[in-house]
Amino acid sequence: MSTAVAAPVLPTYARQDVTFVSGDGVWLVADTGDRYLDLVAGVAVVGLGHCHPAPRAAAQVQLGQLWHTSNLYWTEPMAELAARLSGRFGGAQAFFCNSGAEAVESAIKYARKATGRPGIVALEGSFHGRTMGALSATGQPAKREAFGPLVPGVTFARLNDVESLVAAARPDTGAILLEPVQGEGGVHPAKAEFVAAARTLADELGALLVLDEVQTGVGRTGTFFCFEQLDVRPDVVTLAKGLANGLPIGALLVADEAAGAFVPGDHASTFGGNPVACAAACAVVDEITDELLSNVRAREQQTRDSFPNARGRGLLLAIDVDGPAAEVVSSAFERGVLVCTAGERTIRLTPPLTITTGELDSGLAVLQEVLA
Ligand code: PLP
């Protein structure tokens, strides 16, 4: 048994029996010296590739200057990141935290405070995280089952079914919470008409439209925010995963027109806005250029050319397979390619956004071989 398997770690993950020691771009290197082409990228986190020089340099400079002050004071990286994200959003205020689930918790609290209404409409098949509020809004009963009682007030609608969305609304609905592409739940994109209907319904109810862009944000789907492709302006957006290319960070963004609900003391996070994570995130945001976004769209097309049944947006893609997806993951792993699952019969591809034509070609060729 390897040391990794013997480690005293709670078995919440079915980890592959491999220990990685270094990474460079799309490549990961194991302690055995074996190299793996990484089409997982830390589950849609390492968007610029492993150890990308820009966030690495920014984090290293910041490590030499200042690590932590608490939120009793201002720091430059936090203020600069807020300004960058506000610019990309077209006017928003930020709250920083450490993970996707924490960003979703912040969004739920924000919507309750802003509207005075506790109800949340979420979607079946969704995934918003493992903390109690985020879990309560996660539309996968198996993930919730053992952990009740959950946060009350959540009703579920079906993705891309406007009638069921309207039926799920209540007079006390304060938030409609959606992923623009359901990621963990199987990579199911929300249709623009559906998101537009959610916008209209939120306005009619006096509720906030909250888009969970933890997985879809920061260029993953071919635009900085996925909502840019859906022709909708949300009130609240959550970000995490790709924001600092692997350093822990989460963000709640509240559109300027929906701002004003939180006052000092309403919400907090000791490490939120950490200068090192924010410095890295500023560098990441600067790297999400038009050129990089067109690479995302071109590599999406390349994947679709190889797998016409691929679904998703940008480089958040899934392929349904005939047998257990876990077996495909293992076979690809044995051939030096990392992919992950999104459901029992679906594999998910979330490579670095920087992946080249050649690198992707070699990964897709292995997948073709495994699935043949
Ligand atoms: N929201 C979405 C859409 C996610 O995909 C995830 C994680 O996969 C989360 C929230 C939770 O993020 P974290 O694991 O950082 O808490």
Short mmCIF file of C-alpha atoms and ligand atoms in Angstrom, two decimals:
data_model
loop_
_atom_site.label_atom_id
_atom_site.label_comp_id
_atom_site.label_asym_id
_atom_site.label_seq_id
_atom_site.Cartn_x
_atom_site.Cartn_y
_atom_site.Cartn_z
CA MET A 1 0.00 0.00 0.00
CA SER A 2 1.37 3.44 -0.86
CA THR A 3 2.01 6.04 1.84
CA ALA A 4 -0.77 8.14 0.36
CA VAL A 5 -3.33 5.38 0.93
CA ALA A 6 -2.10 4.88 4.51
CA ALA A 7 -2.40 8.58 5.43
CA PRO A 8 -4.76 9.31 8.35
CA VAL A 9 -7.24 11.29 6.28
CA LEU A 10 -11.02 10.94 6.53
CA PRO A 11 -12.18 8.99 3.48
CA THR A 12 -14.47 11.67 2.03
CA TYR A 13 -12.87 11.29 -1.41
CA ALA A 14 -12.32 8.19 -3.56
CA ARG A 15 -8.79 9.31 -4.41
CA GLN A 16 -6.78 7.77 -7.23
CA ASP A 17 -3.70 6.03 -5.82
CA VAL A 18 -1.20 8.62 -6.97
CA THR A 19 0.74 11.39 -5.24
CA PHE A 20 1.61 14.43 -7.31
CA VAL A 21 4.71 16.38 -6.51
CA SER A 22 4.93 19.02 -9.21
CA GLY A 23 3.08 20.56 -12.10
CA ASP A 24 3.88 22.63 -15.18
CA GLY A 25 1.21 23.88 -17.58
CA VAL A 26 -1.03 20.95 -18.50
CA TRP A 27 1.34 18.41 -16.96
CA LEU A 28 1.42 16.86 -13.50
CA VAL A 29 4.35 14.79 -12.24
CA ALA A 30 3.90 11.99 -9.69
CA ASP A 31 6.38 10.91 -7.00
CA THR A 32 7.16 7.93 -9.26
CA GLY A 33 8.35 10.34 -11.96
CA ASP A 34 5.36 9.51 -14.20
CA ARG A 35 3.87 12.46 -16.11
CA TYR A 36 0.14 12.94 -16.64
CA LEU A 37 -1.70 15.17 -19.10
CA ASP A 38 -4.14 16.98 -16.83
CA LEU A 39 -7.60 17.44 -18.39
CA VAL A 40 -9.07 17.98 -14.91
CA ALA A 41 -7.04 21.02 -13.81
CA GLY A 42 -7.97 20.57 -10.17
CA VAL A 43 -11.64 20.38 -11.24
CA ALA A 44 -11.81 23.59 -13.26
CA VAL A 45 -9.46 25.47 -10.94
CA VAL A 46 -6.03 25.68 -12.55
CA GLY A 47 -7.29 27.62 -15.57
CA LEU A 48 -3.91 29.03 -16.56
CA GLY A 49 -2.13 25.71 -16.07
CA HIS A 50 0.05 24.56 -13.19
CA CYS A 51 2.52 27.05 -11.72
CA HIS A 52 1.63 29.73 -14.29
CA PRO A 53 4.32 32.43 -14.08
CA ALA A 54 1.97 35.42 -13.68
CA PRO A 55 0.00 34.42 -10.55
CA ARG A 56 3.11 32.66 -9.21
CA ALA A 57 5.19 35.84 -9.46
CA ALA A 58 2.38 37.97 -7.99
CA ALA A 59 1.94 35.58 -5.05
CA GLN A 60 5.70 35.37 -4.49
CA VAL A 61 6.07 39.16 -4.38
CA GLN A 62 3.14 39.39 -1.99
CA LEU A 63 4.57 36.61 0.21
CA GLY A 64 7.62 38.79 0.67
CA GLN A 65 5.53 41.81 1.65
CA LEU A 66 2.47 40.93 3.69
CA TRP A 67 0.42 37.77 4.28
CA HIS A 68 -2.51 38.75 6.43
CA THR A 69 -3.94 41.73 8.25
CA SER A 70 -7.60 40.70 8.90
CA ASN A 71 -10.47 42.67 7.44
CA LEU A 72 -10.17 45.34 10.10
CA TYR A 73 -7.88 47.12 7.61
CA TRP A 74 -7.50 47.64 3.87
CA THR A 75 -4.93 45.87 1.74
CA GLU A 76 -4.02 46.79 -1.83
CA PRO A 77 -4.47 43.35 -3.50
CA MET A 78 -8.00 43.01 -2.11
CA ALA A 79 -9.02 46.50 -3.27
CA GLU A 80 -7.40 45.93 -6.67
CA LEU A 81 -9.13 42.59 -7.17
CA ALA A 82 -12.51 44.11 -6.27
CA ALA A 83 -11.90 46.87 -8.84
CA ARG A 84 -10.94 44.36 -11.54
CA LEU A 85 -13.97 42.14 -10.91
CA SER A 86 -16.28 45.14 -10.77
CA GLY A 87 -14.89 46.26 -14.13
CA ARG A 88 -15.49 42.85 -15.70
CA PHE A 89 -19.00 42.72 -14.24
CA GLY A 90 -19.92 46.24 -15.32
CA GLY A 91 -20.31 47.61 -11.78
CA ALA A 92 -20.38 45.37 -8.73
CA GLN A 93 -19.24 45.28 -5.11
CA ALA A 94 -17.29 42.29 -3.81
CA PHE A 95 -17.10 40.25 -0.63
CA PHE A 96 -14.15 37.87 -0.49
CA CYS A 97 -14.03 34.46 1.16
CA ASN A 98 -12.17 31.19 0.68
CA SER A 99 -14.24 28.71 -1.32
CA GLY A 100 -17.22 28.18 -3.56
CA ALA A 101 -19.47 26.93 -0.78
CA GLU A 102 -18.61 29.95 1.34
CA ALA A 103 -19.42 32.25 -1.58
CA VAL A 104 -22.82 30.54 -1.96
CA GLU A 105 -23.48 30.89 1.80
CA SER A 106 -22.69 34.58 1.45
CA ALA A 107 -25.09 34.87 -1.49
CA ILE A 108 -27.90 33.20 0.44
CA LYS A 109 -27.38 35.50 3.41
CA TYR A 110 -27.17 38.52 1.12
CA ALA A 111 -30.43 37.66 -0.64
CA ARG A 112 -32.22 37.12 2.68
CA LYS A 113 -31.00 40.43 4.07
CA ALA A 114 -31.66 42.37 0.85
CA THR A 115 -35.18 41.08 0.27
CA GLY A 116 -36.29 40.19 3.80
CA ARG A 117 -37.47 36.87 2.35
CA PRO A 118 -35.97 33.51 3.24
CA GLY A 119 -37.13 31.39 0.28
CA ILE A 120 -34.76 30.09 -2.37
CA VAL A 121 -35.69 28.55 -5.69
CA ALA A 122 -32.89 26.23 -6.82
CA LEU A 123 -32.68 23.51 -9.45
CA GLU A 124 -32.84 19.75 -9.43
CA GLY A 125 -29.43 18.31 -10.29
CA SER A 126 -27.62 21.44 -9.12
CA PHE A 127 -24.48 21.59 -7.02
CA HIS A 128 -23.64 24.53 -4.78
CA GLY A 129 -21.30 23.05 -2.16
CA ARG A 130 -21.22 21.02 1.05
CA THR A 131 -21.85 23.57 3.81
CA MET A 132 -25.36 23.54 5.24
CA GLY A 133 -26.90 26.42 3.26
CA ALA A 134 -25.22 25.47 -0.01
CA LEU A 135 -26.06 21.80 0.55
CA SER A 136 -29.69 22.66 1.24
CA ALA A 137 -29.85 24.35 -2.18
CA THR A 138 -28.09 21.44 -3.90
CA GLY A 139 -30.66 19.52 -5.92
CA GLN A 140 -29.15 16.07 -5.44
CA PRO A 141 -31.04 14.20 -2.70
CA ALA A 142 -28.27 11.59 -2.22
CA LYS A 143 -25.83 14.33 -1.18
CA ARG A 144 -28.34 15.85 1.31
CA GLU A 145 -29.88 12.67 2.73
CA ALA A 146 -27.64 11.95 5.73
CA PHE A 147 -27.28 15.55 6.87
CA GLY A 148 -30.71 16.83 7.80
CA PRO A 149 -32.31 18.86 9.15
CA LEU A 150 -31.30 21.22 6.38
CA VAL A 151 -31.87 24.94 5.96
CA PRO A 152 -35.61 25.34 5.29
CA GLY A 153 -37.20 27.36 2.52
CA VAL A 154 -35.66 25.80 -0.58
CA THR A 155 -37.91 24.67 -3.43
CA PHE A 156 -36.58 22.94 -6.53
CA ALA A 157 -37.44 23.42 -10.20
CA ARG A 158 -36.29 21.52 -13.28
CA LEU A 159 -33.51 22.98 -15.43
CA ASN A 160 -34.75 24.59 -18.65
CA ASP A 161 -38.40 24.11 -17.64
CA VAL A 162 -39.93 27.55 -17.17
CA GLU A 163 -43.27 26.19 -15.95
CA SER A 164 -41.61 24.27 -13.16
CA LEU A 165 -39.58 27.37 -12.24
CA VAL A 166 -42.73 29.44 -11.91
CA ALA A 167 -44.39 26.63 -9.92
CA ALA A 168 -41.44 26.51 -7.49
CA ALA A 169 -41.72 30.23 -6.69
CA ARG A 170 -43.39 31.26 -3.41
CA PRO A 171 -44.47 34.66 -2.08
CA ASP A 172 -41.46 34.49 0.26
CA THR A 173 -38.91 33.70 -2.48
CA GLY A 174 -35.89 35.96 -2.02
CA ALA A 175 -33.49 34.31 -4.45
CA ILE A 176 -33.49 32.28 -7.63
CA LEU A 177 -30.19 30.41 -7.60
CA LEU A 178 -28.83 28.87 -10.82
CA GLU A 179 -25.61 27.58 -12.32
CA PRO A 180 -25.32 28.80 -15.93
CA VAL A 181 -23.99 25.32 -16.70
CA GLN A 182 -24.66 22.67 -14.08
CA GLY A 183 -21.13 21.37 -13.61
CA GLU A 184 -20.83 18.69 -10.98
CA GLY A 185 -24.40 17.57 -11.71
CA GLY A 186 -23.51 16.36 -15.22
CA VAL A 187 -22.57 19.44 -17.29
CA HIS A 188 -26.02 20.59 -18.35
CA PRO A 189 -26.14 24.11 -19.80
CA ALA A 190 -29.01 26.42 -18.90
CA LYS A 191 -30.71 27.78 -22.02
CA ALA A 192 -30.66 31.55 -22.50
CA GLU A 193 -34.51 31.62 -22.59
CA PHE A 194 -34.64 29.82 -19.25
CA VAL A 195 -32.22 32.24 -17.59
CA ALA A 196 -34.15 35.16 -19.11
CA ALA A 197 -37.37 33.72 -17.62
CA ALA A 198 -35.63 33.43 -14.25
CA ARG A 199 -34.61 37.11 -14.53
CA THR A 200 -38.19 38.14 -15.27
CA LEU A 201 -39.60 35.97 -12.49
CA ALA A 202 -37.09 37.34 -9.98
CA ASP A 203 -38.11 40.88 -10.93
CA GLU A 204 -41.82 40.07 -10.59
CA LEU A 205 -41.25 38.50 -7.18
CA GLY A 206 -38.87 41.20 -5.94
CA ALA A 207 -36.26 38.45 -5.55
CA LEU A 208 -32.58 38.43 -6.55
CA LEU A 209 -31.25 36.44 -9.47
CA VAL A 210 -28.15 34.69 -8.13
CA LEU A 211 -25.87 32.98 -10.64
CA ASP A 212 -23.44 30.48 -9.18
CA GLU A 213 -20.42 30.91 -11.45
CA VAL A 214 -18.05 29.08 -9.12
CA GLN A 215 -17.29 26.60 -11.91
CA THR A 216 -18.31 28.55 -15.03
CA GLY A 217 -16.61 31.86 -14.17
CA VAL A 218 -13.13 33.27 -14.88
CA GLY A 219 -13.08 32.34 -18.56
CA ARG A 220 -14.00 28.68 -18.23
CA THR A 221 -16.88 28.86 -20.72
CA GLY A 222 -15.25 31.21 -23.23
CA THR A 223 -16.25 34.55 -21.68
CA PHE A 224 -15.09 35.94 -18.34
CA PHE A 225 -18.53 35.29 -16.83
CA CYS A 226 -20.78 32.73 -18.46
CA PHE A 227 -23.74 35.10 -18.05
CA GLU A 228 -22.23 37.30 -20.79
CA GLN A 229 -23.32 34.60 -23.28
CA LEU A 230 -26.82 34.47 -21.84
CA ASP A 231 -27.69 38.11 -22.36
CA VAL A 232 -28.76 38.60 -18.76
CA ARG A 233 -27.55 40.79 -15.91
CA PRO A 234 -27.69 38.95 -12.59
CA ASP A 235 -28.01 40.68 -9.21
CA VAL A 236 -25.50 38.43 -7.52
CA VAL A 237 -22.71 36.18 -8.80
CA THR A 238 -20.51 33.73 -6.92
CA LEU A 239 -16.96 32.91 -8.03
CA ALA A 240 -14.24 30.65 -6.64
CA LYS A 241 -12.40 27.75 -8.35
CA GLY A 242 -10.38 29.41 -11.15
CA LEU A 243 -10.10 32.84 -9.58
CA ALA A 244 -6.59 32.46 -8.11
CA ASN A 245 -5.46 29.50 -10.29
CA GLY A 246 -5.38 27.15 -7.30
CA LEU A 247 -4.87 29.35 -4.26
CA PRO A 248 -8.01 29.27 -2.10
CA ILE A 249 -10.41 32.14 -2.73
CA GLY A 250 -14.11 32.77 -3.20
CA ALA A 251 -16.03 35.90 -4.08
CA LEU A 252 -19.54 37.22 -3.86
CA LEU A 253 -20.26 39.95 -6.40
CA VAL A 254 -23.33 42.14 -5.97
CA ALA A 255 -24.38 44.29 -8.92
CA ASP A 256 -24.26 48.00 -8.11
CA GLU A 257 -28.03 48.28 -8.47
CA ALA A 258 -28.58 45.47 -5.93
CA ALA A 259 -25.91 46.67 -3.47
CA GLY A 260 -26.47 48.19 -0.05
CA ALA A 261 -27.95 45.32 1.97
CA PHE A 262 -24.88 44.35 4.00
CA VAL A 263 -23.65 46.70 6.69
CA PRO A 264 -20.66 46.24 9.03
CA GLY A 265 -21.20 43.17 11.19
CA ASP A 266 -23.57 41.37 8.80
CA HIS A 267 -21.04 39.00 7.35
CA ALA A 268 -17.34 38.20 7.67
CA SER A 269 -14.54 35.73 6.98
CA THR A 270 -11.17 35.87 8.76
CA PHE A 271 -9.11 34.89 5.74
CA GLY A 272 -11.39 36.52 3.15
CA GLY A 273 -9.50 38.91 0.90
CA ASN A 274 -6.17 37.34 1.85
CA PRO A 275 -3.45 39.47 0.20
CA VAL A 276 -1.54 36.54 -1.31
CA ALA A 277 -4.64 34.93 -2.81
CA CYS A 278 -5.90 38.32 -4.05
CA ALA A 279 -2.54 39.24 -5.60
CA ALA A 280 -2.55 35.93 -7.49
CA ALA A 281 -6.19 36.49 -8.50
CA CYS A 282 -5.42 39.96 -9.88
CA ALA A 283 -2.77 38.37 -12.10
CA VAL A 284 -5.24 35.67 -13.17
CA VAL A 285 -7.91 38.21 -14.12
CA ASP A 286 -5.34 40.12 -16.19
CA GLU A 287 -4.46 36.90 -18.03
CA ILE A 288 -8.07 36.31 -19.13
CA THR A 289 -7.58 38.11 -22.42
CA ASP A 290 -9.56 37.93 -25.65
CA GLU A 291 -6.79 35.73 -27.03
CA LEU A 292 -7.12 33.24 -24.18
CA LEU A 293 -10.91 33.25 -24.48
CA SER A 294 -10.69 32.52 -28.19
CA ASN A 295 -8.39 29.59 -27.37
CA VAL A 296 -11.12 28.29 -25.03
CA ARG A 297 -13.69 28.43 -27.81
CA ALA A 298 -11.33 26.89 -30.38
CA ARG A 299 -10.40 24.02 -28.05
CA GLU A 300 -14.12 23.50 -27.35
CA GLN A 301 -14.68 23.12 -31.09
CA GLN A 302 -11.70 20.77 -31.37
CA THR A 303 -13.21 18.58 -28.65
CA ARG A 304 -16.60 18.60 -30.36
CA ASP A 305 -14.95 17.62 -33.65
CA SER A 306 -13.56 14.51 -31.92
CA PHE A 307 -16.65 13.87 -29.80
CA PRO A 308 -19.78 15.21 -31.53
CA ASN A 309 -21.79 14.08 -28.48
CA ALA A 310 -19.83 16.38 -26.13
CA ARG A 311 -22.02 18.89 -24.27
CA GLY A 312 -21.29 21.99 -22.22
CA ARG A 313 -19.80 25.39 -22.88
CA GLY A 314 -16.20 26.37 -23.53
CA LEU A 315 -13.85 24.06 -21.67
CA LEU A 316 -16.48 22.76 -19.30
CA LEU A 317 -17.46 19.72 -21.34
CA ALA A 318 -18.91 16.29 -20.74
CA ILE A 319 -19.17 13.06 -22.69
CA ASP A 320 -21.69 10.38 -21.80
CA VAL A 321 -20.21 6.89 -21.86
CA ASP A 322 -21.80 3.44 -22.08
CA GLY A 323 -20.20 1.82 -19.04
CA PRO A 324 -19.25 3.19 -15.62
CA ALA A 325 -17.49 6.55 -16.00
CA ALA A 326 -15.10 5.60 -13.18
CA GLU A 327 -13.68 2.82 -15.38
CA VAL A 328 -13.01 5.31 -18.18
CA VAL A 329 -11.25 7.59 -15.67
CA SER A 330 -9.05 4.65 -14.55
CA SER A 331 -8.23 3.51 -18.11
CA ALA A 332 -7.28 7.04 -19.15
CA PHE A 333 -5.20 7.37 -15.97
CA GLU A 334 -3.31 4.18 -16.84
CA ARG A 335 -2.50 5.79 -20.19
CA GLY A 336 -1.29 9.00 -18.54
CA VAL A 337 -4.36 11.22 -19.02
CA LEU A 338 -6.45 12.67 -16.19
CA VAL A 339 -10.20 13.15 -16.63
CA CYS A 340 -12.93 13.11 -13.98
CA THR A 341 -16.59 12.14 -13.73
CA ALA A 342 -19.77 14.19 -13.50
CA GLY A 343 -22.24 11.41 -12.65
CA GLU A 344 -22.04 7.64 -13.02
CA ARG A 345 -22.02 7.55 -16.82
CA THR A 346 -20.48 10.91 -17.68
CA ILE A 347 -16.89 12.03 -17.91
CA ARG A 348 -16.03 15.69 -17.47
CA LEU A 349 -13.25 17.56 -19.24
CA THR A 350 -12.05 20.80 -17.65
CA PRO A 351 -8.48 21.24 -18.91
CA PRO A 352 -6.43 24.38 -18.39
CA LEU A 353 -7.79 27.17 -20.61
CA THR A 354 -4.25 27.53 -21.96
CA ILE A 355 -4.13 24.02 -23.42
CA THR A 356 -2.70 23.93 -26.95
CA THR A 357 -4.13 22.16 -30.01
CA GLY A 358 -1.41 19.50 -29.82
CA GLU A 359 -1.79 18.86 -26.10
CA LEU A 360 -5.55 18.53 -26.41
CA ASP A 361 -5.19 16.30 -29.47
CA SER A 362 -3.03 13.84 -27.59
CA GLY A 363 -5.51 13.73 -24.67
CA LEU A 364 -8.50 13.28 -26.99
CA ALA A 365 -6.68 10.49 -28.88
CA VAL A 366 -6.24 8.59 -25.60
CA LEU A 367 -9.90 9.09 -24.77
CA GLN A 368 -10.91 7.82 -28.22
CA GLU A 369 -8.78 4.74 -27.61
CA VAL A 370 -10.27 4.16 -24.15
CA LEU A 371 -13.83 4.58 -25.38
CA ALA A 372 -13.38 2.51 -28.56
N1 PLP B 1 -20.84 25.93 -6.72
C1 PLP B 1 -20.52 25.27 -7.84
C2 PLP B 1 -21.24 25.58 -9.11
C3 PLP B 1 -19.52 24.29 -7.81
O1 PLP B 1 -19.22 23.62 -8.94
C4 PLP B 1 -18.85 24.03 -6.60
C5 PLP B 1 -17.81 23.00 -6.54
O2 PLP B 1 -17.69 22.15 -7.38
C6 PLP B 1 -19.23 24.76 -5.47
C7 PLP B 1 -20.21 25.71 -5.56
C8 PLP B 1 -18.54 24.51 -4.16
O3 PLP B 1 -17.24 25.00 -4.22
P1 PLP B 1 -16.15 24.57 -3.11
O4 PLP B 1 -15.84 23.13 -3.34
O5 PLP B 1 -15.00 25.50 -3.39
O6 PLP B 1 -16.77 24.81 -1.79
#
